Coordinates of C-alpha atoms in Angstrom, one line a residue:
X614 CA 167.3 109.4 54.2
X615 CA 166.1 106.3 52.5
X616 CA 163.1 108.1 50.8
X617 CA 165.5 110.6 49.2
X618 CA 167.3 107.8 47.4
X619 CA 164.1 106.3 45.9
X620 CA 163.4 106.9 42.2
X621 CA 160.7 109.4 41.3
X622 CA 158.6 106.6 39.7
X623 CA 158.1 105.1 43.2
X624 CA 156.5 108.4 44.4
X625 CA 154.1 108.2 41.5
X626 CA 153.1 104.6 41.9
X627 CA 153.3 103.7 45.6
X628 CA 149.6 104.4 46.1
X629 CA 148.4 102.4 43.1
X630 CA 147.4 99.4 45.2
X631 CA 145.2 99.6 48.3
X632 CA 145.5 97.1 51.2
X633 CA 142.1 96.2 52.5
X634 CA 141.4 94.9 56.0
X635 CA 139.0 92.1 56.6
X636 CA 136.4 94.6 57.9
X637 CA 136.8 96.6 54.7
X638 CA 136.4 93.5 52.5
X639 CA 133.2 92.5 54.4
X640 CA 131.8 96.0 54.0
X641 CA 132.2 95.9 50.2
X642 CA 128.9 96.1 48.3
X643 CA 127.4 92.9 47.2
X644 CA 127.4 92.2 43.4
X645 CA 124.5 93.5 41.4
X646 CA 123.0 91.2 38.8
X647 CA 122.8 91.9 35.1
X648 CA 120.9 88.6 34.8
X649 CA 119.6 87.5 38.1
X650 CA 121.8 84.8 39.7
X651 CA 123.6 84.2 36.4
X652 CA 125.6 87.2 35.3
X653 CA 126.9 89.9 37.7
X654 CA 127.2 93.6 36.6
X655 CA 130.7 94.5 35.6
X656 CA 131.8 90.9 34.9
X657 CA 134.1 89.5 32.3
X658 CA 132.3 86.3 31.2
X659 CA 132.5 83.6 28.5
X660 CA 130.0 81.5 26.6
X661 CA 131.6 78.4 24.9
X662 CA 130.4 75.5 22.9
X663 CA 131.4 73.5 19.8
X664 CA 130.4 74.8 16.4
X665 CA 126.7 74.4 15.6
X666 CA 125.7 74.5 19.2
X667 CA 123.9 77.9 18.8
X668 CA 126.4 80.1 20.7
X669 CA 125.4 83.2 18.7
X670 CA 121.7 82.5 19.0
X671 CA 122.1 82.2 22.8
X672 CA 124.2 85.4 23.0
X673 CA 122.0 87.3 20.7
X674 CA 119.0 86.4 22.8
X675 CA 120.8 87.6 25.9
X676 CA 121.9 90.8 24.3
X677 CA 118.5 91.7 23.0
X678 CA 116.8 90.7 26.2
X679 CA 119.1 93.0 28.2
X680 CA 118.6 95.9 25.7
X681 CA 114.9 95.5 25.8
X682 CA 114.5 94.7 29.5
X683 CA 113.0 91.3 28.7
X684 CA 113.5 88.5 31.2
X685 CA 116.1 86.0 30.0
X686 CA 114.7 82.5 30.3
X687 CA 112.7 83.5 33.3
X688 CA 115.4 85.5 35.0
X689 CA 115.0 89.3 35.5
X690 CA 117.6 91.5 33.8
X691 CA 119.0 94.9 34.6
X692 CA 118.2 96.8 31.3
X693 CA 120.8 98.7 29.4
X694 CA 122.1 99.3 25.9
X695 CA 124.2 96.5 24.4
X696 CA 126.9 96.3 21.7
X697 CA 127.4 93.2 19.8
X698 CA 130.7 92.7 17.9
X699 CA 130.1 90.0 15.3
X700 CA 133.3 89.0 13.7
X701 CA 132.0 86.1 11.8
X702 CA 128.7 84.8 10.3
X703 CA 127.0 88.2 10.0
X704 CA 124.9 87.1 6.9
X705 CA 122.1 85.7 9.0
X706 CA 121.9 88.4 11.6
X707 CA 118.9 90.3 10.1
X708 CA 116.8 87.1 10.0
X709 CA 117.9 86.2 13.6
X710 CA 116.8 89.6 14.9
X711 CA 113.5 89.5 13.1
X712 CA 112.9 85.9 14.4
X713 CA 113.7 87.1 18.0
X714 CA 111.3 90.0 17.7
X715 CA 108.5 87.9 16.4
X716 CA 109.0 85.2 19.0
X717 CA 109.2 87.7 21.8
X718 CA 106.3 89.8 20.5
X719 CA 108.5 92.9 20.3
X720 CA 107.9 95.6 17.8
X721 CA 110.8 97.9 18.7
X722 CA 114.0 97.1 20.5
X723 CA 115.6 99.6 22.9
X724 CA 119.2 100.6 22.0
X725 CA 121.2 97.7 20.7
X726 CA 124.2 98.2 18.3
X727 CA 126.2 95.9 16.1
X728 CA 129.7 96.0 14.8
X729 CA 130.1 93.6 11.8
X730 CA 133.9 93.5 11.8
X731 CA 136.2 91.8 14.2
X732 CA 137.8 94.2 16.7
X733 CA 141.4 93.2 17.5
X734 CA 141.7 94.0 21.2
X735 CA 145.5 93.7 21.2
X736 CA 145.7 96.5 18.6
X737 CA 145.5 99.9 20.4
X738 CA 144.1 101.6 17.3
X739 CA 141.2 99.1 17.2
X740 CA 140.5 99.6 20.9
X741 CA 140.6 103.3 20.6
X742 CA 138.4 103.3 17.5
X743 CA 135.6 101.2 19.2
X744 CA 135.8 103.4 22.3
X745 CA 135.3 106.5 20.2
X746 CA 132.5 105.0 18.3
X747 CA 130.7 104.1 21.5
X748 CA 131.3 107.6 22.9
X749 CA 129.7 109.1 19.8
X750 CA 126.5 107.2 20.5
X751 CA 125.8 109.4 23.5
X752 CA 124.6 106.3 25.4
X753 CA 126.3 104.3 28.2
X754 CA 126.4 100.7 27.1
X755 CA 125.7 98.0 29.7
X756 CA 127.2 95.1 27.8
X757 CA 129.7 94.3 25.0
X758 CA 129.6 91.0 23.3
X759 CA 132.7 89.7 21.5
X760 CA 131.8 87.0 18.9
X761 CA 134.2 85.3 18.9
X762 CA 137.4 85.3 20.9
X763 CA 139.3 83.7 18.0
X764 CA 138.2 86.4 15.5
X765 CA 139.2 89.2 18.0
X766 CA 142.6 87.7 18.5
X767 CA 143.9 87.1 15.0
X768 CA 147.6 86.0 15.1
X769 CA 147.4 85.1 18.8
X770 CA 148.5 81.6 19.9
X771 CA 145.4 80.6 21.9
X772 CA 147.4 77.8 23.5
X773 CA 149.9 80.2 24.9
X774 CA 148.9 81.5 28.4
X775 CA 151.1 84.6 28.1
X776 CA 149.5 85.7 24.8
X777 CA 146.0 84.9 26.0
X778 CA 146.8 86.9 29.1
X779 CA 147.7 89.9 27.0
X780 CA 144.3 89.7 25.3
X781 CA 142.5 89.4 28.7
X782 CA 144.4 92.4 30.0
X783 CA 143.5 94.5 27.0
X784 CA 139.8 93.6 27.2
X785 CA 139.7 94.1 31.0
X786 CA 141.2 97.6 30.7
X787 CA 138.5 98.5 28.1
X788 CA 135.8 97.0 30.3
X789 CA 136.9 98.9 33.4
X790 CA 137.4 102.1 31.4
X791 CA 133.9 102.0 29.9
X792 CA 132.2 100.5 33.0
X793 CA 130.6 97.7 31.0
X794 CA 130.1 93.9 31.2
X795 CA 132.0 91.9 28.6
X796 CA 131.0 88.5 27.3
X797 CA 133.3 86.6 24.9
X798 CA 132.1 83.7 22.8
X799 CA 134.6 80.9 22.4
X800 CA 134.8 77.5 20.8
X801 CA 135.1 74.2 22.7
X802 CA 137.2 71.2 22.0
X803 CA 135.6 68.2 20.4
X804 CA 135.9 64.5 21.1
X805 CA 134.0 61.6 19.7
X806 CA 131.6 60.0 22.1
X807 CA 130.8 56.3 21.8
X808 CA 127.9 56.8 19.5
X809 CA 130.1 58.8 17.1
X810 CA 128.6 62.2 18.0
X811 CA 130.7 65.2 19.1
X812 CA 130.9 65.8 22.8
X813 CA 132.3 69.1 24.2
X814 CA 134.8 68.5 26.9
X815 CA 136.3 72.0 27.6
X816 CA 137.1 75.3 26.0
X817 CA 139.7 75.4 23.3
X818 CA 143.2 76.7 24.0
X819 CA 144.9 77.8 27.2
X820 CA 143.1 77.6 30.5
X821 CA 144.3 81.1 31.2
X822 CA 141.1 82.3 29.4
X823 CA 138.6 80.5 31.5
X824 CA 140.6 81.2 34.6
X825 CA 140.2 84.9 34.1
X826 CA 136.4 84.8 33.8
X827 CA 133.9 85.8 36.5
X828 CA 131.2 83.6 34.9
X829 CA 131.5 80.8 32.3
X830 CA 128.5 79.4 30.5
X831 CA 128.9 76.1 28.6
X832 CA 126.2 75.3 26.0
X833 CA 125.2 71.8 24.8
X834 CA 122.4 70.9 22.5
X835 CA 119.8 68.5 23.9
X836 CA 119.4 65.2 22.0
X837 CA 116.4 65.7 19.7
X838 CA 115.7 62.0 19.8

């Protein structure tokens, strides 16, 4: 009798979540590595550092290494096409790619694609547009890079956990729908160390962002002296 009084929506959603036993959890497949012992396949990850700490250089090296199947700083990679969304600083991209190819001794790079405008992930039209563009490539991308979080979240209060959570949810839905790894680049806060130089303490904005990540990479520039 109770079931007959339940709303229709319950019938449609009651099987949405699955309860796993301990045995089922232990039987789950182990993570595969996109970059061995650094980035798992299917992860939502973040690279963060202050300005002028070479976030884009690092991420571009990673993107091209995965696209080309080249070890990343000595770590084997699982090769696959990459998409790099560069929302700022696109003027030097050509020279950076040429420098990478020369340094790596690569004459031709396997599929790697670039979007030179910021995609607003909280705007359904933007998300659908990028998805359709990727589908039109007739390749299955392995990774999508978002450079940077701030440029892809215009109008969002990055100190507000709820607003950041909406961005995370939108990106995660796209990640799962397309079956790709997503890496977001983000800025770090700055404080002044005793010698007057900048010292990154933590990522900028709400901790909800870093809390949602599977992997976080913090970059810092070695002292040239």
